PDB file of C-alpha atoms in Angstrom:
ATOM      1  CA  UNK A   1     -51.145-235.695  64.538  1.00  0.00           C
ATOM      2  CA  UNK A   2     -52.785-234.580  61.027  1.00  0.00           C
ATOM      3  CA  UNK A   3     -52.885-236.093  58.590  1.00  0.00           C
ATOM      4  CA  UNK A   4     -54.504-235.238  55.484  1.00  0.00           C
ATOM      5  CA  UNK A   5     -54.892-230.340  56.252  1.00  0.00           C
ATOM      6  CA  UNK A   6     -55.780-230.625  52.829  1.00  0.00           C
ATOM      7  CA  UNK A   7     -59.171-231.544  54.325  1.00  0.00           C
ATOM      8  CA  UNK A   8     -58.564-229.713  57.755  1.00  0.00           C
ATOM      9  CA  UNK A   9     -59.483-227.019  55.871  1.00  0.00           C
ATOM     10  CA  UNK A  10     -61.504-228.234  53.228  1.00  0.00           C
ATOM     11  CA  UNK A  11     -63.735-228.081  56.755  1.00  0.00           C
ATOM     12  CA  UNK A  12     -62.699-225.065  57.976  1.00  0.00           C
ATOM     13  CA  UNK A  13     -63.925-223.095  54.717  1.00  0.00           C
ATOM     14  CA  UNK A  14     -67.427-224.976  54.758  1.00  0.00           C
ATOM     15  CA  UNK A  15     -68.085-223.374  58.265  1.00  0.00           C
ATOM     16  CA  UNK A  16     -66.378-219.954  57.092  1.00  0.00           C
ATOM     17  CA  UNK A  17     -68.894-220.301  54.330  1.00  0.00           C
ATOM     18  CA  UNK A  18     -71.951-221.319  56.007  1.00  0.00           C
ATOM     19  CA  UNK A  19     -71.593-217.781  58.262  1.00  0.00           C
ATOM     20  CA  UNK A  20     -75.118-215.970  58.692  1.00  0.00           C
ATOM     21  CA  UNK A  21     -72.355-213.612  57.300  1.00  0.00           C
ATOM     22  CA  UNK A  22     -69.016-213.459  56.265  1.00  0.00           C
ATOM     23  CA  UNK A  23     -66.054-212.089  57.642  1.00  0.00           C
ATOM     24  CA  UNK A  24     -64.458-209.341  56.298  1.00  0.00           C
ATOM     25  CA  UNK A  25     -61.163-211.155  56.501  1.00  0.00           C
ATOM     26  CA  UNK A  26     -59.498-213.719  57.960  1.00  0.00           C
ATOM     27  CA  UNK A  27     -56.226-214.018  58.760  1.00  0.00           C
ATOM     28  CA  UNK A  28     -54.153-217.216  57.551  1.00  0.00           C
ATOM     29  CA  UNK A  29     -51.522-218.439  60.362  1.00  0.00           C
ATOM     30  CA  UNK A  30     -48.610-219.710  59.409  1.00  0.00           C
ATOM     31  CA  UNK A  31     -47.744-222.853  58.520  1.00  0.00           C
ATOM     32  CA  UNK A  32     -49.138-222.626  54.819  1.00  0.00           C
ATOM     33  CA  UNK A  33     -47.571-225.568  53.819  1.00  0.00           C
ATOM     34  CA  UNK A  34     -45.433-228.725  55.548  1.00  0.00           C
ATOM     35  CA  UNK A  35     -41.997-228.004  53.690  1.00  0.00           C
ATOM     36  CA  UNK A  36     -42.677-224.757  51.624  1.00  0.00           C
ATOM     37  CA  UNK A  37     -42.903-226.456  48.267  1.00  0.00           C
ATOM     38  CA  UNK A  38     -45.305-224.874  45.122  1.00  0.00           C
ATOM     39  CA  UNK A  39     -47.371-227.676  45.459  1.00  0.00           C
ATOM     40  CA  UNK A  40     -48.137-227.167  48.917  1.00  0.00           C
ATOM     41  CA  UNK A  41     -49.203-223.795  48.117  1.00  0.00           C
ATOM     42  CA  UNK A  42     -50.480-224.368  44.804  1.00  0.00           C
ATOM     43  CA  UNK A  43     -53.153-226.553  47.103  1.00  0.00           C
ATOM     44  CA  UNK A  44     -53.898-223.974  49.456  1.00  0.00           C
ATOM     45  CA  UNK A  45     -53.701-221.511  46.923  1.00  0.00           C
ATOM     46  CA  UNK A  46     -56.539-223.751  45.148  1.00  0.00           C
ATOM     47  CA  UNK A  47     -59.137-224.632  48.277  1.00  0.00           C
ATOM     48  CA  UNK A  48     -58.733-220.808  49.241  1.00  0.00           C
ATOM     49  CA  UNK A  49     -60.562-219.859  46.234  1.00  0.00           C
ATOM     50  CA  UNK A  50     -64.038-221.184  47.832  1.00  0.00           C
ATOM     51  CA  UNK A  51     -63.512-219.406  51.212  1.00  0.00           C
ATOM     52  CA  UNK A  52     -65.980-216.288  51.501  1.00  0.00           C
ATOM     53  CA  UNK A  53     -64.217-213.299  53.079  1.00  0.00           C
ATOM     54  CA  UNK A  54     -63.676-209.719  51.978  1.00  0.00           C
ATOM     55  CA  UNK A  55     -59.585-210.648  51.916  1.00  0.00           C
ATOM     56  CA  UNK A  56     -57.121-212.906  53.304  1.00  0.00           C
ATOM     57  CA  UNK A  57     -54.374-212.031  54.621  1.00  0.00           C
ATOM     58  CA  UNK A  58     -50.908-213.881  55.497  1.00  0.00           C
ATOM     59  CA  UNK A  59     -47.737-215.014  58.777  1.00  0.00           C
ATOM     60  CA  UNK A  60     -45.725-217.168  57.412  1.00  0.00           C
ATOM     61  CA  UNK A  61     -44.680-219.882  59.970  1.00  0.00           C
ATOM     62  CA  UNK A  62     -40.867-221.692  60.004  1.00  0.00           C
ATOM     63  CA  UNK A  63     -42.066-224.496  57.797  1.00  0.00           C
ATOM     64  CA  UNK A  64     -43.327-221.988  55.118  1.00  0.00           C
ATOM     65  CA  UNK A  65     -39.658-220.268  54.308  1.00  0.00           C
ATOM     66  CA  UNK A  66     -37.661-223.113  54.600  1.00  0.00           C
ATOM     67  CA  UNK A  67     -35.260-223.384  52.315  1.00  0.00           C
ATOM     68  CA  UNK A  68     -35.281-220.347  50.173  1.00  0.00           C
ATOM     69  CA  UNK A  69     -35.726-218.507  52.445  1.00  0.00           C
ATOM     70  CA  UNK A  70     -39.787-216.844  52.002  1.00  0.00           C
ATOM     71  CA  UNK A  71     -39.327-216.746  47.907  1.00  0.00           C
ATOM     72  CA  UNK A  72     -41.743-218.323  47.064  1.00  0.00           C
ATOM     73  CA  UNK A  73     -43.968-217.181  50.146  1.00  0.00           C
ATOM     74  CA  UNK A  74     -43.487-213.406  49.068  1.00  0.00           C
ATOM     75  CA  UNK A  75     -43.943-214.134  45.395  1.00  0.00           C
ATOM     76  CA  UNK A  76     -47.671-215.878  46.411  1.00  0.00           C
ATOM     77  CA  UNK A  77     -48.909-215.010  49.148  1.00  0.00           C
ATOM     78  CA  UNK A  78     -46.355-211.540  50.045  1.00  0.00           C
ATOM     79  CA  UNK A  79     -48.208-209.484  47.849  1.00  0.00           C
ATOM     80  CA  UNK A  80     -47.753-205.951  50.419  1.00  0.00           C
ATOM     81  CA  UNK A  81     -45.534-207.628  52.470  1.00  0.00           C
ATOM     82  CA  UNK A  82     -42.590-204.753  54.688  1.00  0.00           C
ATOM     83  CA  UNK A  83     -39.599-204.944  55.543  1.00  0.00           C
ATOM     84  CA  UNK A  84     -40.100-203.284  58.962  1.00  0.00           C
ATOM     85  CA  UNK A  85     -43.432-203.758  61.033  1.00  0.00           C
ATOM     86  CA  UNK A  86     -43.495-202.050  64.861  1.00  0.00           C
ATOM     87  CA  UNK A  87     -44.529-204.602  67.482  1.00  0.00           C
ATOM     88  CA  UNK A  88     -47.466-206.706  66.312  1.00  0.00           C
ATOM     89  CA  UNK A  89     -48.954-209.687  68.710  1.00  0.00           C
ATOM     90  CA  UNK A  90     -51.005-212.396  67.474  1.00  0.00           C
ATOM     91  CA  UNK A  91     -52.475-215.346  69.010  1.00  0.00           C
ATOM     92  CA  UNK A  92     -53.979-218.224  67.355  1.00  0.00           C
ATOM     93  CA  UNK A  93     -57.272-218.764  68.405  1.00  0.00           C
ATOM     94  CA  UNK A  94     -59.722-222.008  67.527  1.00  0.00           C
ATOM     95  CA  UNK A  95     -63.551-220.389  67.113  1.00  0.00           C
ATOM     96  CA  UNK A  96     -65.926-222.857  68.084  1.00  0.00           C
ATOM     97  CA  UNK A  97     -69.291-221.545  67.576  1.00  0.00           C
ATOM     98  CA  UNK A  98     -70.407-218.718  65.783  1.00  0.00           C
ATOM     99  CA  UNK A  99     -71.958-215.522  67.923  1.00  0.00           C
TER     100      UNK A  99
END
């Protein structure tokens, strides 16, 4: 169990920021928060301001839409969200080293 998710995200951001070339975009797959709380979305938003990338796209997890049906998520990270999308396949992977 990760007891300090902010520190883990800071470490991931630091690794991204040391890449020889910044990525064109980052796809952050949910869960973005644990309880879809405003303060958790605030923390995520503040931490991600320091990542060196062209754009960040978000895919919510079930924890990001708990309680309010995703209202907070959509307000903060749902820009350009479409109600209907075709079939999408997302494979979650961990980059162990930069190429």
